Amino acid sequence: MKAIDYRIERASDVAGAVEALQADPFAKPIAGGQSLGAMLNLRLAQPECVIDIVGLDALKGLRIESDEMVIGPLVTHARLEDGRYDDATGGMLAHVAAGIAYRAVRNSGTIGGSICHADPAADWIAATAALGATFDIQGPDGTRQVAARDFMTSAFETTLAEADVLTAIRVPALGDTARWSYRKFCRKTGEFALAIVSGVVDGQTGIERLVFSALDGAPVVIERAGLFDELAEPDARQVLLDDDALSISGHRRALHAGLLADVIADIRGTA
Amino acid sequence: MSAHLEFPESHTVTFRLHVNGEEREVSAEPRTHLADVLREHCGLTATHLGCEQGVCGACTVEIDGVPQRSCLQSATRFEGREIRTLEAFENDPLGAALRRAFSEEHALQCGYCTPGMLITARDIVQRLPQADEARIREELAGNLCRCTGYRGIVRAIQRVLETYPHESSDGR
Ligand SMILES: Cc1cc2nc3c(=O)[nH]c(=O)nc-3n(C[C@H](O)[C@H](O)[C@H](O)COP(=O)(O)OP(=O)(O)OC[C@H]3O[C@@H](n4cnc5c(N)ncnc54)[C@H](O)[C@@H]3O)c2cc1C
Ligand code: FES
Ligand code: FES
């Protein structure tokens, strides 16, 4: 199918994008277009106006600021996959990026677009929650920060208001001895995952975090997860997976169970 | 008797694209994606459309030297970018090596997927000169072929990786 007739406005800066979004309640920002483009073609999205933010330098690039990485929302998956930047996550960003879709999609799709689109199976939604990231958001009332774990509210729903723009993704640096694992199950390479489990353990900061994702809604984040003690036992893992808070339905529970065992093996270094 | 069709008012915009080394002036609605502009406005029909959802890869073209889908974004967003479709590789040595290998290894039947396959194959040869069969298959996951069963395509790319000298044909 073809998209409905819409117009495109190029934003000249972030404030201008916010203003344009505020002026038209049926306007939407567009970054890499790799999710919105498909939604437009399928007419699942029917905006009157699309605000093109892809030229905004303030939303590009990637730097380390004291103890965190500050990633511009327009950084593409391919750029992260190629790893030619100062990395404070011990390779986790590159690993996650390489597993998203296909190279032709990764060359255009952005980390910010993926987060704002908030597909329950999106990789950056899960990975930024596991890394304990924080998002900078600019809107009509100024700027604010939201923790990754609080950002997504349900499938394709976030705390972004209509005229808000995501302006940065802040990822805390992992310590030298930190360990991470990111596992997902896809029926076919590059397809959205049916199950995602990720773990991050950092002795220096005392983080021991476990994330389940590709659920019905937002990811579930468990702090002090007991990856080294309780969860070493299959029985304890089953109790966790059966917990209503996770609400993993039917056959997916078996997929998450398998991935959880792999994550624990990765983190304990027994994989 | 003649049928009278009424069309809604269209809002075309005029913009410039740099396609296969040529400057093109195009008038199209902003909603028109790049693949439609290439096919309908530039007469470049090597670029095929399968799904228009980013999944099948038939529409893959080169933008600033790297593969991208041409079905997912308005053509107006490609102003100032270097667009290359399969037609651009007619006299390109790597293009020729890939075409020969595709033909010899039976890497196509109906040919619908082939333009996208060749653009992806080019990217594999240039970006991943060490790719083994498993990696080639992984990289091809974004290009669907309904005819060949992929074996010929994988073999063709393997053959070019083995035989084609690994400096890229256009100095990149
Ligand atoms: C075939 C295919 C397979 C895919 N497989 C996967 C996969 O396995 N895993 C995965 O995670 N993703 C997958 N994706 C999605 C891909 O990662 C997209 O790149 C991503 O979801 C959207 O990024 P984008 O830059 O293209 O955003 P766009 O499509 O431009 O925008 C997406 C949404 O975010 C909004 N938006 C974008 N940027 C901002 C901003 N800075 N502030 C506020 N709102 C913003 C837009 O308004 C829109 O609603 C796949 C896509 C395709 C086409
Ligand atoms: S037509 Fe573009 S990916 Fe299928
Ligand atoms: S040759 Fe027919 S789809 Fe690939």
PDB file of C-alpha atoms in Angstrom, chain A residues 1-8 10 30-38 40-43 52-54 81-82 98 102-108 188-190, chain B residues 9-11 29-33 36 49 51-55 60 66-69 71-74 76-77 79 120 123 127 135 137-139 141-144:
ATOM      1  CA  MET A   1       0.000   0.000   0.000  1.00  0.00           C
ATOM      2  CA  LYS A   2       1.087   3.649  -0.259  1.00  0.00           C
ATOM      3  CA  ALA A   3       1.197   6.238   2.499  1.00  0.00           C
ATOM      4  CA  ILE A   4      -1.518   8.861   2.808  1.00  0.00           C
ATOM      5  CA  ASP A   5      -0.723  12.313   1.491  1.00  0.00           C
ATOM      6  CA  TYR A   6       1.369  14.056   4.117  1.00  0.00           C
ATOM      7  CA  ARG A   7       3.774  16.952   4.076  1.00  0.00           C
ATOM      8  CA  ILE A   8       7.331  17.055   5.346  1.00  0.00           C
ATOM      9  CA  ARG A  10      12.540  20.020   8.014  1.00  0.00           C
ATOM     10  CA  ILE A  30      10.882  11.116  11.630  1.00  0.00           C
ATOM     11  CA  ALA A  31      14.437   9.875  12.175  1.00  0.00           C
ATOM     12  CA  GLY A  32      15.667   6.860  10.164  1.00  0.00           C
ATOM     13  CA  GLY A  33      12.170   6.097   8.919  1.00  0.00           C
ATOM     14  CA  GLN A  34      12.687   2.355   9.305  1.00  0.00           C
ATOM     15  CA  SER A  35       9.676   1.897  11.572  1.00  0.00           C
ATOM     16  CA  LEU A  36       7.614   4.948  10.684  1.00  0.00           C
ATOM     17  CA  GLY A  37       8.145   4.285   6.960  1.00  0.00           C
ATOM     18  CA  ALA A  38       6.594   0.839   7.240  1.00  0.00           C
ATOM     19  CA  LEU A  40       3.102   4.928   6.789  1.00  0.00           C
ATOM     20  CA  ASN A  41       3.042   2.427   3.915  1.00  0.00           C
ATOM     21  CA  LEU A  42       0.650   0.209   5.877  1.00  0.00           C
ATOM     22  CA  ARG A  43      -1.400   3.288   6.829  1.00  0.00           C
ATOM     23  CA  ASP A  52      12.246  15.624   9.705  1.00  0.00           C
ATOM     24  CA  ILE A  53      14.849  15.728  12.472  1.00  0.00           C
ATOM     25  CA  VAL A  54      17.536  13.764  10.683  1.00  0.00           C
ATOM     26  CA  GLU A  81      27.555  -2.195  15.328  1.00  0.00           C
ATOM     27  CA  ASP A  82      30.849  -1.134  13.773  1.00  0.00           C
ATOM     28  CA  ALA A  98      24.541  -6.139  15.178  1.00  0.00           C
ATOM     29  CA  TYR A 102      19.439  -6.337   8.504  1.00  0.00           C
ATOM     30  CA  ARG A 103      22.393  -4.205   7.496  1.00  0.00           C
ATOM     31  CA  ALA A 104      20.331  -2.177   4.999  1.00  0.00           C
ATOM     32  CA  VAL A 105      17.892  -1.326   7.826  1.00  0.00           C
ATOM     33  CA  ARG A 106      20.702  -0.720  10.331  1.00  0.00           C
ATOM     34  CA  ASN A 107      22.343   1.773   7.965  1.00  0.00           C
ATOM     35  CA  SER A 108      19.375   4.087   8.414  1.00  0.00           C
ATOM     36  CA  LYS A 188      14.639 -15.973  11.594  1.00  0.00           C
ATOM     37  CA  THR A 189      17.819 -13.873  11.703  1.00  0.00           C
ATOM     38  CA  GLY A 190      16.912 -10.185  11.872  1.00  0.00           C
TER      39      GLY A 190
ATOM     40  CA  GLU B   9      -5.855  17.243  -5.477  1.00  0.00           C
ATOM     41  CA  SER B  10      -2.175  16.358  -5.312  1.00  0.00           C
ATOM     42  CA  HIS B  11       0.522  18.401  -3.649  1.00  0.00           C
ATOM     43  CA  GLU B  29       4.194  14.114  -3.712  1.00  0.00           C
ATOM     44  CA  PRO B  30       6.246  14.065  -0.506  1.00  0.00           C
ATOM     45  CA  ARG B  31       4.693  10.715   0.368  1.00  0.00           C
ATOM     46  CA  THR B  32       6.258   9.061  -2.692  1.00  0.00           C
ATOM     47  CA  HIS B  33       9.007   6.742  -1.518  1.00  0.00           C
ATOM     48  CA  ASP B  36       8.602   4.718  -6.738  1.00  0.00           C
ATOM     49  CA  LEU B  49       9.241  -3.584  -4.835  1.00  0.00           C
ATOM     50  CA  CYS B  51       6.741  -5.806   0.529  1.00  0.00           C
ATOM     51  CA  GLU B  52       7.106  -2.046   1.102  1.00  0.00           C
ATOM     52  CA  GLN B  53       7.714  -2.889   4.763  1.00  0.00           C
ATOM     53  CA  GLY B  54      11.488  -3.234   4.817  1.00  0.00           C
ATOM     54  CA  VAL B  55      11.380  -7.016   5.026  1.00  0.00           C
ATOM     55  CA  THR B  60      17.693  -2.267  -1.710  1.00  0.00           C
ATOM     56  CA  VAL B  66      25.970   1.639   1.701  1.00  0.00           C
ATOM     57  CA  PRO B  67      22.828  -0.433   1.175  1.00  0.00           C
ATOM     58  CA  GLN B  68      19.482   0.955   2.286  1.00  0.00           C
ATOM     59  CA  ARG B  69      15.835   0.201   1.663  1.00  0.00           C
ATOM     60  CA  CYS B  71      10.659   1.673   0.060  1.00  0.00           C
ATOM     61  CA  LEU B  72      10.680   3.163   3.561  1.00  0.00           C
ATOM     62  CA  GLN B  73      11.421   6.844   3.110  1.00  0.00           C
ATOM     63  CA  SER B  74      10.094   9.722   1.098  1.00  0.00           C
ATOM     64  CA  THR B  76      12.566  14.019  -0.823  1.00  0.00           C
ATOM     65  CA  ARG B  77      14.696  12.873   2.109  1.00  0.00           C
ATOM     66  CA  GLU B  79      18.282  15.210  -1.578  1.00  0.00           C
ATOM     67  CA  THR B 120      23.648  -6.763  -0.700  1.00  0.00           C
ATOM     68  CA  ASP B 123      28.168  -4.855   0.489  1.00  0.00           C
ATOM     69  CA  ARG B 127      32.634  -4.889   4.035  1.00  0.00           C
ATOM     70  CA  ARG B 135      28.145 -15.164   7.796  1.00  0.00           C
ATOM     71  CA  ARG B 137      23.728 -16.529   5.068  1.00  0.00           C
ATOM     72  CA  GLU B 138      23.285 -14.261   8.089  1.00  0.00           C
ATOM     73  CA  GLU B 139      23.892 -11.169   5.952  1.00  0.00           C
ATOM     74  CA  ALA B 141      18.643 -12.730   5.909  1.00  0.00           C
ATOM     75  CA  GLY B 142      17.338  -9.349   4.779  1.00  0.00           C
ATOM     76  CA  ASN B 143      16.856 -10.416   1.157  1.00  0.00           C
ATOM     77  CA  LEU B 144      14.126 -12.912   0.453  1.00  0.00           C
TER      78      LEU B 144
END
